[in-house]
Tab-separated table of C-alpha atoms in Angstrom:
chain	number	residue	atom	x	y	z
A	1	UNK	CA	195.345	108.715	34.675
A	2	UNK	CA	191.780	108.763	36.309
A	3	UNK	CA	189.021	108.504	33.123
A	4	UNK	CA	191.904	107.081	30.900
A	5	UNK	CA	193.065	104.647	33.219
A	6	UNK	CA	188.998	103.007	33.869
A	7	UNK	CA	188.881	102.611	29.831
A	8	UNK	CA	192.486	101.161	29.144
A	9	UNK	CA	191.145	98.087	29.383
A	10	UNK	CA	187.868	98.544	26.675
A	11	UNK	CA	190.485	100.801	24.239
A	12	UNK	CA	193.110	97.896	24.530
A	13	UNK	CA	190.288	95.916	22.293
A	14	UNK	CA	190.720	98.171	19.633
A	15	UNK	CA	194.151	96.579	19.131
A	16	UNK	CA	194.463	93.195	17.774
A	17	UNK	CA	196.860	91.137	20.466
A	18	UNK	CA	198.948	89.780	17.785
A	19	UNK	CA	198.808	93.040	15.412
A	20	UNK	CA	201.720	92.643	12.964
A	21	UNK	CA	201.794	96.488	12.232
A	22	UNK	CA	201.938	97.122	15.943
A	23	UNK	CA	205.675	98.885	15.234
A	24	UNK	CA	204.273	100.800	12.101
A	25	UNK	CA	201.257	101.945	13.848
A	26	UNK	CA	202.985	102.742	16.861
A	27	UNK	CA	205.958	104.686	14.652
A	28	UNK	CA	202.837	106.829	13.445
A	29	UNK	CA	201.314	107.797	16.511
A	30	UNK	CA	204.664	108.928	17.539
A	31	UNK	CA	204.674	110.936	13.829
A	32	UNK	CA	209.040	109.856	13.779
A	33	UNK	CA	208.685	110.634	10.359
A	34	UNK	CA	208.358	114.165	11.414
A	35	UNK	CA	210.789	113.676	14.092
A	36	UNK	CA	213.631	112.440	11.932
A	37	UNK	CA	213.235	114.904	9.545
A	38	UNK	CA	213.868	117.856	12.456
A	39	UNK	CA	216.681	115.669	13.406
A	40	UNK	CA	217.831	115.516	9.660
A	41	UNK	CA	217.706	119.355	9.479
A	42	UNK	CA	219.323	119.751	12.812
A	43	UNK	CA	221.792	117.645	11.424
A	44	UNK	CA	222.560	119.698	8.091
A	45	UNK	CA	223.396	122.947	10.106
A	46	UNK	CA	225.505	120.587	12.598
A	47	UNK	CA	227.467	119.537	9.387
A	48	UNK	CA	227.358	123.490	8.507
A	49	UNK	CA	229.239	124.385	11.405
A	50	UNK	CA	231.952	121.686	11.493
A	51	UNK	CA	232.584	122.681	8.013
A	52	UNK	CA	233.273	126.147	9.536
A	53	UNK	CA	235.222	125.246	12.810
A	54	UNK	CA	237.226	122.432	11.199
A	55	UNK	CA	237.244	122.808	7.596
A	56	UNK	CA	237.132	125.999	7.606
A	57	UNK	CA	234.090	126.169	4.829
A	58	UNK	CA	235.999	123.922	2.214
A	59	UNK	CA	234.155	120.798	2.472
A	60	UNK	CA	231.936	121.715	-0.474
A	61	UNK	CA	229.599	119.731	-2.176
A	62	UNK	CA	231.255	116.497	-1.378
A	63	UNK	CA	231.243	117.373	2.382
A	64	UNK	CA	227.684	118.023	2.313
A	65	UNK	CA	226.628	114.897	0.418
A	66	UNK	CA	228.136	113.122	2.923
A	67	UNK	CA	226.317	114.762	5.940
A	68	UNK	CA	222.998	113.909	4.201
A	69	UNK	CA	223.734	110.328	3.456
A	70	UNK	CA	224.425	110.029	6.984
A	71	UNK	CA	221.145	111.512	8.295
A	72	UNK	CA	219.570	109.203	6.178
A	73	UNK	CA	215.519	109.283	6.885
A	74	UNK	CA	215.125	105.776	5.975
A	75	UNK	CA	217.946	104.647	8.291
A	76	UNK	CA	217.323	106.376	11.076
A	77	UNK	CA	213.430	105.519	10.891
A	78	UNK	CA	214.593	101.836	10.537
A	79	UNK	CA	216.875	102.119	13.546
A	80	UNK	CA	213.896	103.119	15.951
A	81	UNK	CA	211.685	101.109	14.658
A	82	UNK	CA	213.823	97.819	15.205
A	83	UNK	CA	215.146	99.302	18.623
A	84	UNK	CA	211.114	99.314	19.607
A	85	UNK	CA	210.914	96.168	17.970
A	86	UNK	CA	213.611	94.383	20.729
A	87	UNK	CA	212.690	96.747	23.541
A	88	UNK	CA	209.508	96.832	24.190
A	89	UNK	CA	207.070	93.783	24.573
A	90	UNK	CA	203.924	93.256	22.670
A	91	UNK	CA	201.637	94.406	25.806
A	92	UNK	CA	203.778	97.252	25.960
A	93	UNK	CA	203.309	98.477	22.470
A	94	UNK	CA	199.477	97.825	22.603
A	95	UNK	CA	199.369	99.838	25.736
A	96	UNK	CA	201.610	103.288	24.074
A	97	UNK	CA	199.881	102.995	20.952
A	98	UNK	CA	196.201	103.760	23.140
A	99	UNK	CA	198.261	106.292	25.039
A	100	UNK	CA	199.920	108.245	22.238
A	101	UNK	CA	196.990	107.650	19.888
A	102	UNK	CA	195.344	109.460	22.179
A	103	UNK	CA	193.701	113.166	21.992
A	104	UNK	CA	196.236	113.645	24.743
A	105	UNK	CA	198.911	111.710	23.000
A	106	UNK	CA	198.936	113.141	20.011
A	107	UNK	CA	198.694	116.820	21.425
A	108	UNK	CA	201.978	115.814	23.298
A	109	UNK	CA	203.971	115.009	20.167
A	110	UNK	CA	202.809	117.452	18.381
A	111	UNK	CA	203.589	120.135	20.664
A	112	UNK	CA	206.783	118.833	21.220
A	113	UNK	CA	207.696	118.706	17.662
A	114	UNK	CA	206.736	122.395	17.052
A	115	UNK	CA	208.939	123.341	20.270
A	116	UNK	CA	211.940	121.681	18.734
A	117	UNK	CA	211.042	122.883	15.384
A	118	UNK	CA	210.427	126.680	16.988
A	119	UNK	CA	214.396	126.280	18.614
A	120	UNK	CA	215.893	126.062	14.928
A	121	UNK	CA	215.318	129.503	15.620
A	122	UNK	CA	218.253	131.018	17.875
A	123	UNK	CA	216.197	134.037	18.968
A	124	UNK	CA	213.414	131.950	19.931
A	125	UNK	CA	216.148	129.494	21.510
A	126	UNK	CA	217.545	132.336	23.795
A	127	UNK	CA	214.310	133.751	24.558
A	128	UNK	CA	213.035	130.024	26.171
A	129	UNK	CA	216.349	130.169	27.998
A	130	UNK	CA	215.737	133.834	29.424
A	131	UNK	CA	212.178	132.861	30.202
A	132	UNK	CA	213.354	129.271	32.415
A	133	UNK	CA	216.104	131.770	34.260
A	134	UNK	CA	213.956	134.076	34.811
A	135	UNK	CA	210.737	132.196	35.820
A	136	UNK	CA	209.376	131.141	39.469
A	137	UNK	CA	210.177	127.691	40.257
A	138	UNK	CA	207.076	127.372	42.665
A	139	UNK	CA	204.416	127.768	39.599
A	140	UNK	CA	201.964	124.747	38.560
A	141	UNK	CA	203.944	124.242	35.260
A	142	UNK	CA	207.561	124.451	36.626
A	143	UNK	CA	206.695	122.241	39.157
A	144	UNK	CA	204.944	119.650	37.074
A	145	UNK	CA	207.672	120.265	34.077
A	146	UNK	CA	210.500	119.337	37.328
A	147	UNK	CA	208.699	116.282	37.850
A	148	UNK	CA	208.304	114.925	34.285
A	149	UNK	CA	212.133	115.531	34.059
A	150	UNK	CA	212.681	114.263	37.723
A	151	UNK	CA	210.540	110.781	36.881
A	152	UNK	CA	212.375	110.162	33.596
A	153	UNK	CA	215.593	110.516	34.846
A	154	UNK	CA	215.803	113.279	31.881
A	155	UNK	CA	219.031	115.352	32.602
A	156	UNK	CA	221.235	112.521	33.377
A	157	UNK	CA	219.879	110.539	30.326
A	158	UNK	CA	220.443	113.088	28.020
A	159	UNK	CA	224.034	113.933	29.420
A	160	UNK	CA	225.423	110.765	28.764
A	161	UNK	CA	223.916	110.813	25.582
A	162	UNK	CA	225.478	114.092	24.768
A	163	UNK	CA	228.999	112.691	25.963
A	164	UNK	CA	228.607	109.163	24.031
A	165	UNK	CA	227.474	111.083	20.956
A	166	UNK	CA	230.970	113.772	21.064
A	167	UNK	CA	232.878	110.852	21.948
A	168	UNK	CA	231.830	109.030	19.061
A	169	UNK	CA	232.824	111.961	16.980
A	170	UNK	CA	236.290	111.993	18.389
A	171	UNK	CA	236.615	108.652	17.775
A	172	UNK	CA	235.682	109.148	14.042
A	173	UNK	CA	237.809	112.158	14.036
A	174	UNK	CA	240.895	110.198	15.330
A	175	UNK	CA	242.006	109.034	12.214
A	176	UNK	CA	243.018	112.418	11.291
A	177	UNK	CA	244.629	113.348	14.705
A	178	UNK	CA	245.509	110.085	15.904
A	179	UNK	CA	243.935	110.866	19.431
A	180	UNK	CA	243.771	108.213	22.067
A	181	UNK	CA	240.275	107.246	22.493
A	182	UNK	CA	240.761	107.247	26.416
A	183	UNK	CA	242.126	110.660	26.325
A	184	UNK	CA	238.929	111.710	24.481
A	185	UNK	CA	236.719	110.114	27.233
A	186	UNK	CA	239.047	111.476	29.998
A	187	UNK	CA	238.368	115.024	28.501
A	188	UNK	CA	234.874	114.541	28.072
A	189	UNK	CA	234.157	113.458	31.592
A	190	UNK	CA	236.288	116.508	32.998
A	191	UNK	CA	233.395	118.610	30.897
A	192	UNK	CA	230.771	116.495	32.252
A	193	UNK	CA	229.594	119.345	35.090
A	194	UNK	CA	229.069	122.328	32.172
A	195	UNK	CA	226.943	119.752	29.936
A	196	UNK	CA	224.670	118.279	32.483
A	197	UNK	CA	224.091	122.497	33.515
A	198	UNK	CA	223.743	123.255	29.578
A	199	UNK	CA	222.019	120.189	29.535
A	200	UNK	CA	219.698	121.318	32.448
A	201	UNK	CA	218.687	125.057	30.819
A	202	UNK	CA	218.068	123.535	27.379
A	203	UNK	CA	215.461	120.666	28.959
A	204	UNK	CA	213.723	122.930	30.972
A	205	UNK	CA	213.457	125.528	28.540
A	206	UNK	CA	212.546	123.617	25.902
A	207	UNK	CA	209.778	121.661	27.972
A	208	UNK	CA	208.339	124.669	29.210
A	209	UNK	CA	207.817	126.239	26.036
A	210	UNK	CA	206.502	123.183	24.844
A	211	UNK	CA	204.014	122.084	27.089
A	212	UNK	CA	202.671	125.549	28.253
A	213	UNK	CA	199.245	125.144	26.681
A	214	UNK	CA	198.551	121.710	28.367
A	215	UNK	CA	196.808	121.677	31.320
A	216	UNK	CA	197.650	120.760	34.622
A	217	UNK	CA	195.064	117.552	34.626
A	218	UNK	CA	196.874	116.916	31.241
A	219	UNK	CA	200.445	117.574	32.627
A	220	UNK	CA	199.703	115.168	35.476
A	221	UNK	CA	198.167	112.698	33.228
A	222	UNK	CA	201.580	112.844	31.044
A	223	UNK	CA	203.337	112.118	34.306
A	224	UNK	CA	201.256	109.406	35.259
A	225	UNK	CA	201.705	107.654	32.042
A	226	UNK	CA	205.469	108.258	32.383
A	227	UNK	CA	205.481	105.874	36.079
A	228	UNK	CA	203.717	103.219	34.438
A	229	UNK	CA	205.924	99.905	33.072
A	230	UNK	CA	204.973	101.005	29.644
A	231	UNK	CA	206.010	104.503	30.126
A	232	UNK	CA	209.143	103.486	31.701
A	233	UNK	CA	209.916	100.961	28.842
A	234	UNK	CA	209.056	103.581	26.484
A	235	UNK	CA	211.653	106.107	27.978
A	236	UNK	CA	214.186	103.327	27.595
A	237	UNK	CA	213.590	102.772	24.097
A	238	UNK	CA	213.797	105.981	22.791
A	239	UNK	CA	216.771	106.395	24.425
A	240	UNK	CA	218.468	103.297	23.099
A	241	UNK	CA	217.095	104.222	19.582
A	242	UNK	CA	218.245	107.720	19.151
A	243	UNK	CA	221.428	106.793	20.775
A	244	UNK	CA	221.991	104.506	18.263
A	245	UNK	CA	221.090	107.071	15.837
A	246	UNK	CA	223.325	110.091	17.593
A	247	UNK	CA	226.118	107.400	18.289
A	248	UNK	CA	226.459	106.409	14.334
A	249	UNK	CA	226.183	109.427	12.980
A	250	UNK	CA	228.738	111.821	15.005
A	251	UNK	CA	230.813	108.763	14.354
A	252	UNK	CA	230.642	108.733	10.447
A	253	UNK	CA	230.199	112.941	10.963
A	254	UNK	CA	233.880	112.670	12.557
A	255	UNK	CA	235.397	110.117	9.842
A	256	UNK	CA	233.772	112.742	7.201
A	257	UNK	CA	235.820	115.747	8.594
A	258	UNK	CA	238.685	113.445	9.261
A	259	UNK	CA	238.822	112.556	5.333
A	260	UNK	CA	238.191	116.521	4.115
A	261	UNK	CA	241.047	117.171	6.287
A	262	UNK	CA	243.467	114.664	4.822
A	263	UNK	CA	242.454	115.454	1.289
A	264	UNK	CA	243.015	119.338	1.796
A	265	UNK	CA	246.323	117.852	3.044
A	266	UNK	CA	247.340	116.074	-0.568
């Protein structure tokens, strides 16, 4: 992290070693608020289509309550924070709070952000996939992007996420179809090969749309940060946390389709 990495230990001052808002302020510099409410609107058009493949768009105003009671902000902001809260140490926190507090930090999320915010858009969706397929994989970016993915262990992470998240809404779903949860897994792994490639296009597309205006000292710096104990415990935690999230609410997303479908039933 070069000139970062010589002041960590002045900029570490600036946080009080027994801060009790250390959670809070590190919640901010990671602006969640803004990140649950993408995943909250993400969310709302996920509840829009299973209302159209299983529901067939009867679900109605009750069916749509229900989705946004269970992207609750307040929950789901409450879930990271206590996942961060059990996860990560106290020298860890104080450590990502000077990192993504940062000028670099904070350029991160918020490019991030408007890249996920950007794919609610399916033309500019397919045109980040077109431009990954189609781009040289020996250029500066791809090959920094392929090691930020590569050092956070990104595409296997986020397939088993994917998998544990549609299991979850299976399992919800069950009541209605009486499915054997180990069935559900069993078909779920034998899909596991097209979701880590889906998995694949949509990380590096989405990362190099993102982080195309950083530079390559900043893309290396990102990396860097990304090795370190803290960055490592970081990964961790957001994984845990929106798991949790994911997890709960395909789960209650599959019990809600599972109860339209028995009451268009009566």
């Amino acid at each position: 992290m070069r000139i970062a990495a010589a002041c960590l230990s002045f900029l570490l001052l600036a946080v009080p070693a027994a801060a009790s808002d250390r959670v809070e302020r590190l919640m901010q510099a990671l602006k969640i608020e803004q990140v649950v409410e993408i995943l909250r609107d993400e969310g709302r058009v996920q509840g829009q289509e299973l209302d159209e493949t299983f529901l067939g768009n009867t679900g109605g105003p009750i069916f749509e309550s229900q989705v946004e009671e269970i992207y609750n902000p307040a929950r789901m902001q409450q879930q990271i924070a206590q996942t961060f809260k059990s996860r990560l140490t106290d020298s860890q926190m104080d450590r990502a709070i000077v990192f993504f507090e940062s000028d670099l930090g904070q350029t991160i999320i918020t490019l991030e952000n408007s890249a996920r915010l950007a794919f609610a858009d399916e033309t500019i969706k397919d045109m980040a996939r077109e431009a990954y397929l189609d781009s040289a994989q020996d250029t500066s970016l791809y090959l920094l992007v392929d090691e930020y993915i590569s050092v956070n262990d990104l595409v296997e992470r986020n397939v088993q996420s994917s998998l544990s998240s549609d299991y979850n809404f299976f399992r919800g779903l069950s009541g209605e179809t009486g499915a054997n949860p180990e069935d559900i897994l069993a078909q779920l792994l034998s899909d596991k090969d097209s979701v880590t490639e889906e998995t694949r296009t949509w990380l590096y597309s989405f990362l190099l749309l993102a982080y195309q205006p950083l530079t390559e000292a900043q893309m290396r710096e990102n990396i860097a940060f990304s090795r370190t104990d803290t960055g490592r415990a970081m990964n961790e935690a957001f994984f845990v946390g929106f798991d949790l999230i994911y997890d709960q609410a395909y789960f209650e997303l599959g019990q809600a389709v599972s109860r339209a479908l028995s009451a268009s039933d009566l």
